[in-house]
Amino acid sequence: SIAPPMRSEYQRFVELSNKGARELGFADTGAMWRSKYDMPPAAFAVEVDRLWGQVRPLYDQLHCYVRRRLNQKYGDAVVPASGPIPAHLLGNMWAQAWSNIYDQVAPAGADPGFDLDAALKAKGVDAKQMVKYGENFFTSLGFAPLPETFWERSQFTKPRDREVVCHASAWDIDQVDDLRIKMCIESTGEDFRTIHHELGHNFYQRAYNHQPPLFRDSANDGFHEGIGDTIALSITPRYLKGLGLIAAEPDASKDTGLLLRMALDKIAFLPFGLLIDQWRWKVFSGEITPANYNAAWWDLKLKYQGVVPPVERSEADFDPGAKYHVPGNTPYTRYF
Ligand code: X8Z
Ligand code: ZN
């Protein structure tokens, strides 16, 4: 396990980060992060709660449905018919997006009518071609193609000779047009969508390169995350047919499957997108102390996502450290 050794370093990091935030006039690092939304930091926390209350009923329904299907599959001893779902059965290491268990939970006869993983494999689409498809979406909207340096300097595949951070990211090196992505692309539907997410960052960055430096960032960090995700919603069966990746557009009878698959990613993500910073805001404010880092993490996992760990956890563990953005110190409410 890679996270436990981070625990003491993370504790020290929190102290130093807060020191810096206080020198800049903020109460702590969490307050500094919450200060960027055109309202007082406290008002932002209230707004986030309000939004969660608005979408929570939809999440609760999905959670209830998925639990029922997993209960049928695994039985009462593994997935009780009521209460939380064991986090390891949701098809994702962090239980943050659940479409990998689509086949396990779909109602009988509800296939989405196409399989992007299979289509990409069948066509032998490689990493660079995956990125080309993404670029083509943006150029079809009227944006200029990416510069040659993007193709030369990006990392598309996992190097064979060294360890790298594979978590996808987008970079604006010179604030002009030295744009790059860093990914370990596999030819899957998930990575096809993530490429659109990352290119959303790059095209956004370049679109602002004539602004004065202070205006080159997005209005707030949520906009930066939202561009590519919004674009990726356009990866519909019709669009894929247009690209020649699938042979035919499924008829409307396949909509249930399509929408369930989408919900397993997008609706399931909502409480996850929220809880990471609910934990960090309290860590930075001191309300969560190192003595209860891990217990507080799982309290929030239970409260928001309704999931429990597969095995008993203790303060010898540091489960938040397994999520890229925690050691990377990237704010997370932006994704919510
Ligand atoms: O970290 C990301 C992007 C890079 S900004 C790949 N995302 C979050 C995650 O993977 O945890 C996109 C969706 C949520
Ligand atoms: Zn992003």
Coordinates of C-alpha atoms in Angstrom, one line a residue, residues 29-279:
T29 CA -6.0 26.8 3.2
G30 CA -9.6 25.6 2.9
A31 CA -10.8 29.2 3.3
M32 CA -8.4 30.3 0.7
W33 CA -9.8 27.7 -1.7
R34 CA -13.3 28.7 -1.0
S35 CA -12.5 32.4 -1.6
K36 CA -12.5 32.1 -5.4
Y37 CA -16.3 32.0 -6.1
D38 CA -17.4 35.6 -5.9
M39 CA -18.8 35.2 -2.4
P40 CA -17.5 34.9 1.1
P41 CA -15.9 31.5 1.8
A42 CA -18.6 30.6 4.3
A43 CA -21.3 31.4 1.7
F44 CA -19.7 29.0 -0.7
A45 CA -19.9 26.2 1.7
V46 CA -23.6 26.9 2.2
E47 CA -24.2 27.0 -1.5
V48 CA -22.5 23.7 -2.0
D49 CA -24.7 22.1 0.6
R50 CA -27.7 23.6 -1.1
L51 CA -26.8 22.1 -4.4
W52 CA -26.1 18.7 -2.9
G53 CA -29.6 18.8 -1.3
Q54 CA -31.0 19.5 -4.7
V55 CA -29.4 16.5 -6.5
R56 CA -29.3 14.1 -3.5
P57 CA -32.8 12.5 -4.2
L58 CA -31.5 11.4 -7.6
Y59 CA -28.4 9.9 -6.1
D60 CA -30.4 8.2 -3.4
Q61 CA -32.6 6.5 -6.1
L62 CA -29.5 5.3 -8.0
H63 CA -27.9 4.1 -4.8
C64 CA -31.0 2.2 -3.9
Y65 CA -31.4 0.6 -7.3
V66 CA -27.7 -0.4 -7.5
R67 CA -27.8 -1.9 -4.0
R68 CA -30.9 -4.0 -5.0
R69 CA -29.1 -5.4 -8.1
L70 CA -25.9 -6.1 -6.1
N71 CA -27.9 -7.7 -3.4
Q72 CA -29.5 -10.0 -6.0
K73 CA -26.1 -10.8 -7.4
Y74 CA -24.0 -11.3 -4.2
G75 CA -26.7 -12.1 -1.5
D76 CA -27.6 -10.6 1.9
A77 CA -24.3 -11.6 3.5
V78 CA -22.2 -9.5 1.1
V79 CA -24.6 -6.7 0.2
P80 CA -27.5 -6.3 2.7
A81 CA -30.8 -5.2 1.3
S82 CA -30.7 -1.9 3.2
G83 CA -27.9 0.4 4.5
P84 CA -24.6 1.2 2.9
I85 CA -22.9 -0.6 -0.1
P86 CA -19.5 -2.1 0.3
A87 CA -17.2 0.3 -1.7
H88 CA -15.2 -2.4 -3.4
L89 CA -18.1 -3.7 -5.5
L90 CA -18.8 -0.5 -7.5
G91 CA -16.2 -1.1 -10.2
N92 CA -13.8 1.7 -9.4
M93 CA -10.9 1.9 -6.9
W94 CA -12.4 5.0 -5.3
A95 CA -16.1 4.1 -5.9
Q96 CA -16.3 7.5 -7.7
A97 CA -17.8 6.4 -11.0
W98 CA -19.7 3.1 -11.4
S99 CA -20.2 2.5 -15.1
N100 CA -17.7 -0.4 -15.0
I101 CA -20.5 -2.5 -13.3
Y102 CA -23.1 -1.5 -15.9
D103 CA -23.4 -5.1 -17.0
Q104 CA -23.9 -6.3 -13.4
V105 CA -26.7 -3.9 -12.6
A106 CA -28.5 -3.2 -15.9
P107 CA -32.1 -4.4 -16.1
A108 CA -32.7 -7.4 -18.3
G109 CA -32.7 -6.5 -22.0
A110 CA -31.4 -2.9 -21.4
D111 CA -28.1 -2.7 -23.4
P112 CA -27.1 0.8 -24.4
G113 CA -26.9 -0.5 -28.0
F114 CA -23.2 0.2 -28.6
D115 CA -19.9 -0.6 -27.0
L116 CA -17.2 2.1 -27.4
D117 CA -14.5 -0.1 -25.8
A118 CA -15.1 -2.8 -28.4
A119 CA -15.5 -0.3 -31.3
L120 CA -12.1 1.3 -30.5
K121 CA -10.4 -2.1 -30.2
A122 CA -12.0 -3.4 -33.4
K123 CA -10.7 -0.3 -35.3
G124 CA -7.3 -0.6 -33.7
V125 CA -7.5 3.0 -32.6
D126 CA -4.2 3.9 -30.9
A127 CA -3.4 6.5 -28.3
K128 CA -2.5 9.3 -30.7
Q129 CA -5.6 8.6 -32.9
M130 CA -7.7 8.8 -29.7
V131 CA -6.3 12.3 -29.1
K132 CA -6.9 13.2 -32.8
Y133 CA -10.6 12.4 -32.4
G134 CA -10.7 14.7 -29.4
E135 CA -8.9 17.5 -31.3
N136 CA -11.3 17.1 -34.2
F137 CA -14.3 17.8 -31.9
F138 CA -12.8 21.1 -30.9
T139 CA -11.7 22.1 -34.4
S140 CA -15.2 21.3 -35.6
L141 CA -16.4 24.0 -33.3
G142 CA -14.1 26.5 -35.0
F143 CA -11.0 26.3 -32.8
A144 CA -7.6 26.2 -34.5
P145 CA -5.8 22.8 -34.5
L146 CA -3.3 22.1 -31.7
P147 CA 0.3 23.1 -32.5
E148 CA 2.9 20.6 -33.6
T149 CA 4.6 20.9 -30.2
F150 CA 1.5 19.5 -28.6
W151 CA 2.0 16.3 -30.5
E152 CA 5.8 16.2 -29.9
R153 CA 5.8 17.1 -26.2
S154 CA 2.7 15.4 -24.7
Q155 CA 2.9 12.0 -23.0
F156 CA 0.1 9.8 -24.5
T157 CA 1.3 6.4 -23.4
K158 CA 2.9 4.9 -20.3
P159 CA 6.7 4.8 -20.6
R160 CA 8.1 1.4 -20.3
D161 CA 11.3 2.4 -18.6
R162 CA 10.3 4.5 -15.6
E163 CA 7.5 5.3 -13.1
V164 CA 5.3 8.2 -14.0
V165 CA 2.1 9.7 -12.5
C166 CA -0.5 8.3 -14.9
H167 CA -3.4 10.5 -13.6
A168 CA -4.5 12.5 -16.6
S169 CA -3.6 16.2 -16.6
A170 CA -3.4 19.1 -19.1
W171 CA -0.6 21.7 -19.1
D172 CA -0.1 25.2 -20.3
I173 CA 3.6 25.6 -20.2
D174 CA 4.2 29.1 -21.6
Q175 CA 0.8 30.7 -21.3
V176 CA 0.8 31.0 -25.1
D177 CA 0.5 27.8 -27.0
D178 CA 2.9 25.2 -25.6
L179 CA 0.0 23.1 -24.5
R180 CA 0.4 19.4 -23.5
I181 CA -1.4 16.5 -22.0
K182 CA 0.1 13.8 -19.8
M183 CA -1.8 10.6 -19.8
C184 CA -1.3 6.8 -20.0
I185 CA -4.0 6.3 -22.6
E186 CA -5.6 2.9 -23.1
S187 CA -8.0 2.5 -26.1
T188 CA -11.1 2.5 -23.9
G189 CA -14.3 4.5 -23.9
E190 CA -13.4 5.9 -20.5
D191 CA -10.1 7.3 -21.8
F192 CA -11.8 8.6 -25.0
R193 CA -14.0 10.7 -22.7
T194 CA -11.1 11.7 -20.4
I195 CA -9.2 13.0 -23.5
H196 CA -12.1 15.3 -24.3
H197 CA -11.9 16.5 -20.6
E198 CA -8.2 17.2 -20.8
L199 CA -8.4 19.0 -24.2
G200 CA -11.1 21.1 -22.7
H201 CA -8.4 22.5 -20.4
N202 CA -6.0 23.1 -23.2
F203 CA -8.4 24.8 -25.6
Y204 CA -9.7 27.0 -22.7
Q205 CA -6.1 27.9 -21.8
R206 CA -5.2 28.9 -25.4
A207 CA -8.5 30.8 -25.9
Y208 CA -7.3 33.2 -23.1
N209 CA -3.7 33.6 -24.2
H210 CA -4.2 37.2 -25.4
Q211 CA -5.7 38.3 -22.0
P212 CA -3.6 40.1 -19.4
P213 CA -2.1 37.4 -17.1
L214 CA -4.6 37.9 -14.3
F215 CA -7.5 37.1 -16.7
R216 CA -6.0 34.0 -18.2
D217 CA -7.5 31.6 -15.7
S218 CA -11.2 30.6 -15.8
A219 CA -13.8 32.6 -13.9
N220 CA -13.5 29.9 -11.2
D221 CA -11.9 26.4 -11.3
G222 CA -15.2 24.7 -11.8
F223 CA -15.4 26.3 -15.3
H224 CA -12.1 24.8 -16.3
E225 CA -13.3 21.3 -15.3
G226 CA -16.7 21.9 -16.9
I227 CA -15.6 22.7 -20.4
G228 CA -14.3 19.3 -21.4
D229 CA -16.9 17.4 -19.4
T230 CA -19.6 19.3 -21.2
I231 CA -18.0 18.6 -24.6
A232 CA -17.8 14.9 -23.6
L233 CA -21.6 14.8 -23.1
S234 CA -21.7 15.1 -26.9
I235 CA -20.0 11.8 -27.3
T236 CA -23.4 10.3 -28.2
P237 CA -24.2 7.3 -30.4
R238 CA -25.0 9.7 -33.2
Y239 CA -21.7 11.4 -32.9
L240 CA -19.8 8.0 -32.8
K241 CA -21.7 6.9 -35.9
G242 CA -20.7 10.1 -37.6
L243 CA -17.1 9.2 -36.9
G244 CA -17.5 5.8 -38.3
L245 CA -16.7 4.2 -34.9
I246 CA -20.1 2.4 -34.7
A247 CA -22.2 1.1 -37.5
A248 CA -25.6 2.3 -36.6
E249 CA -27.3 4.6 -34.1
P250 CA -29.3 2.6 -31.6
D251 CA -33.1 3.4 -31.7
A252 CA -34.9 5.0 -28.8
S253 CA -35.6 1.7 -27.1
K254 CA -32.0 1.7 -26.0
D255 CA -32.3 5.0 -24.2
T256 CA -32.8 3.4 -20.8
G257 CA -29.5 1.6 -21.0
L258 CA -27.7 4.7 -22.3
L259 CA -29.1 6.9 -19.5
L260 CA -28.4 4.3 -16.8
R261 CA -24.8 4.0 -18.0
M262 CA -24.5 7.8 -17.9
A263 CA -26.1 7.9 -14.4
L264 CA -23.6 5.3 -13.1
D265 CA -20.8 7.8 -14.0
K266 CA -22.3 11.2 -13.5
I267 CA -24.9 10.8 -10.7
A268 CA -22.7 8.4 -8.8
F269 CA -19.9 10.9 -8.9
L270 CA -21.8 13.8 -7.2
P271 CA -21.3 12.9 -3.5
F272 CA -17.8 11.8 -4.3
G273 CA -17.1 15.2 -5.9
L274 CA -18.3 16.8 -2.7
L275 CA -16.8 14.7 0.0
I276 CA -13.1 15.1 -0.8
D277 CA -13.0 18.7 0.2
Q278 CA -15.6 18.3 3.0
W279 CA -12.7 16.2 4.4

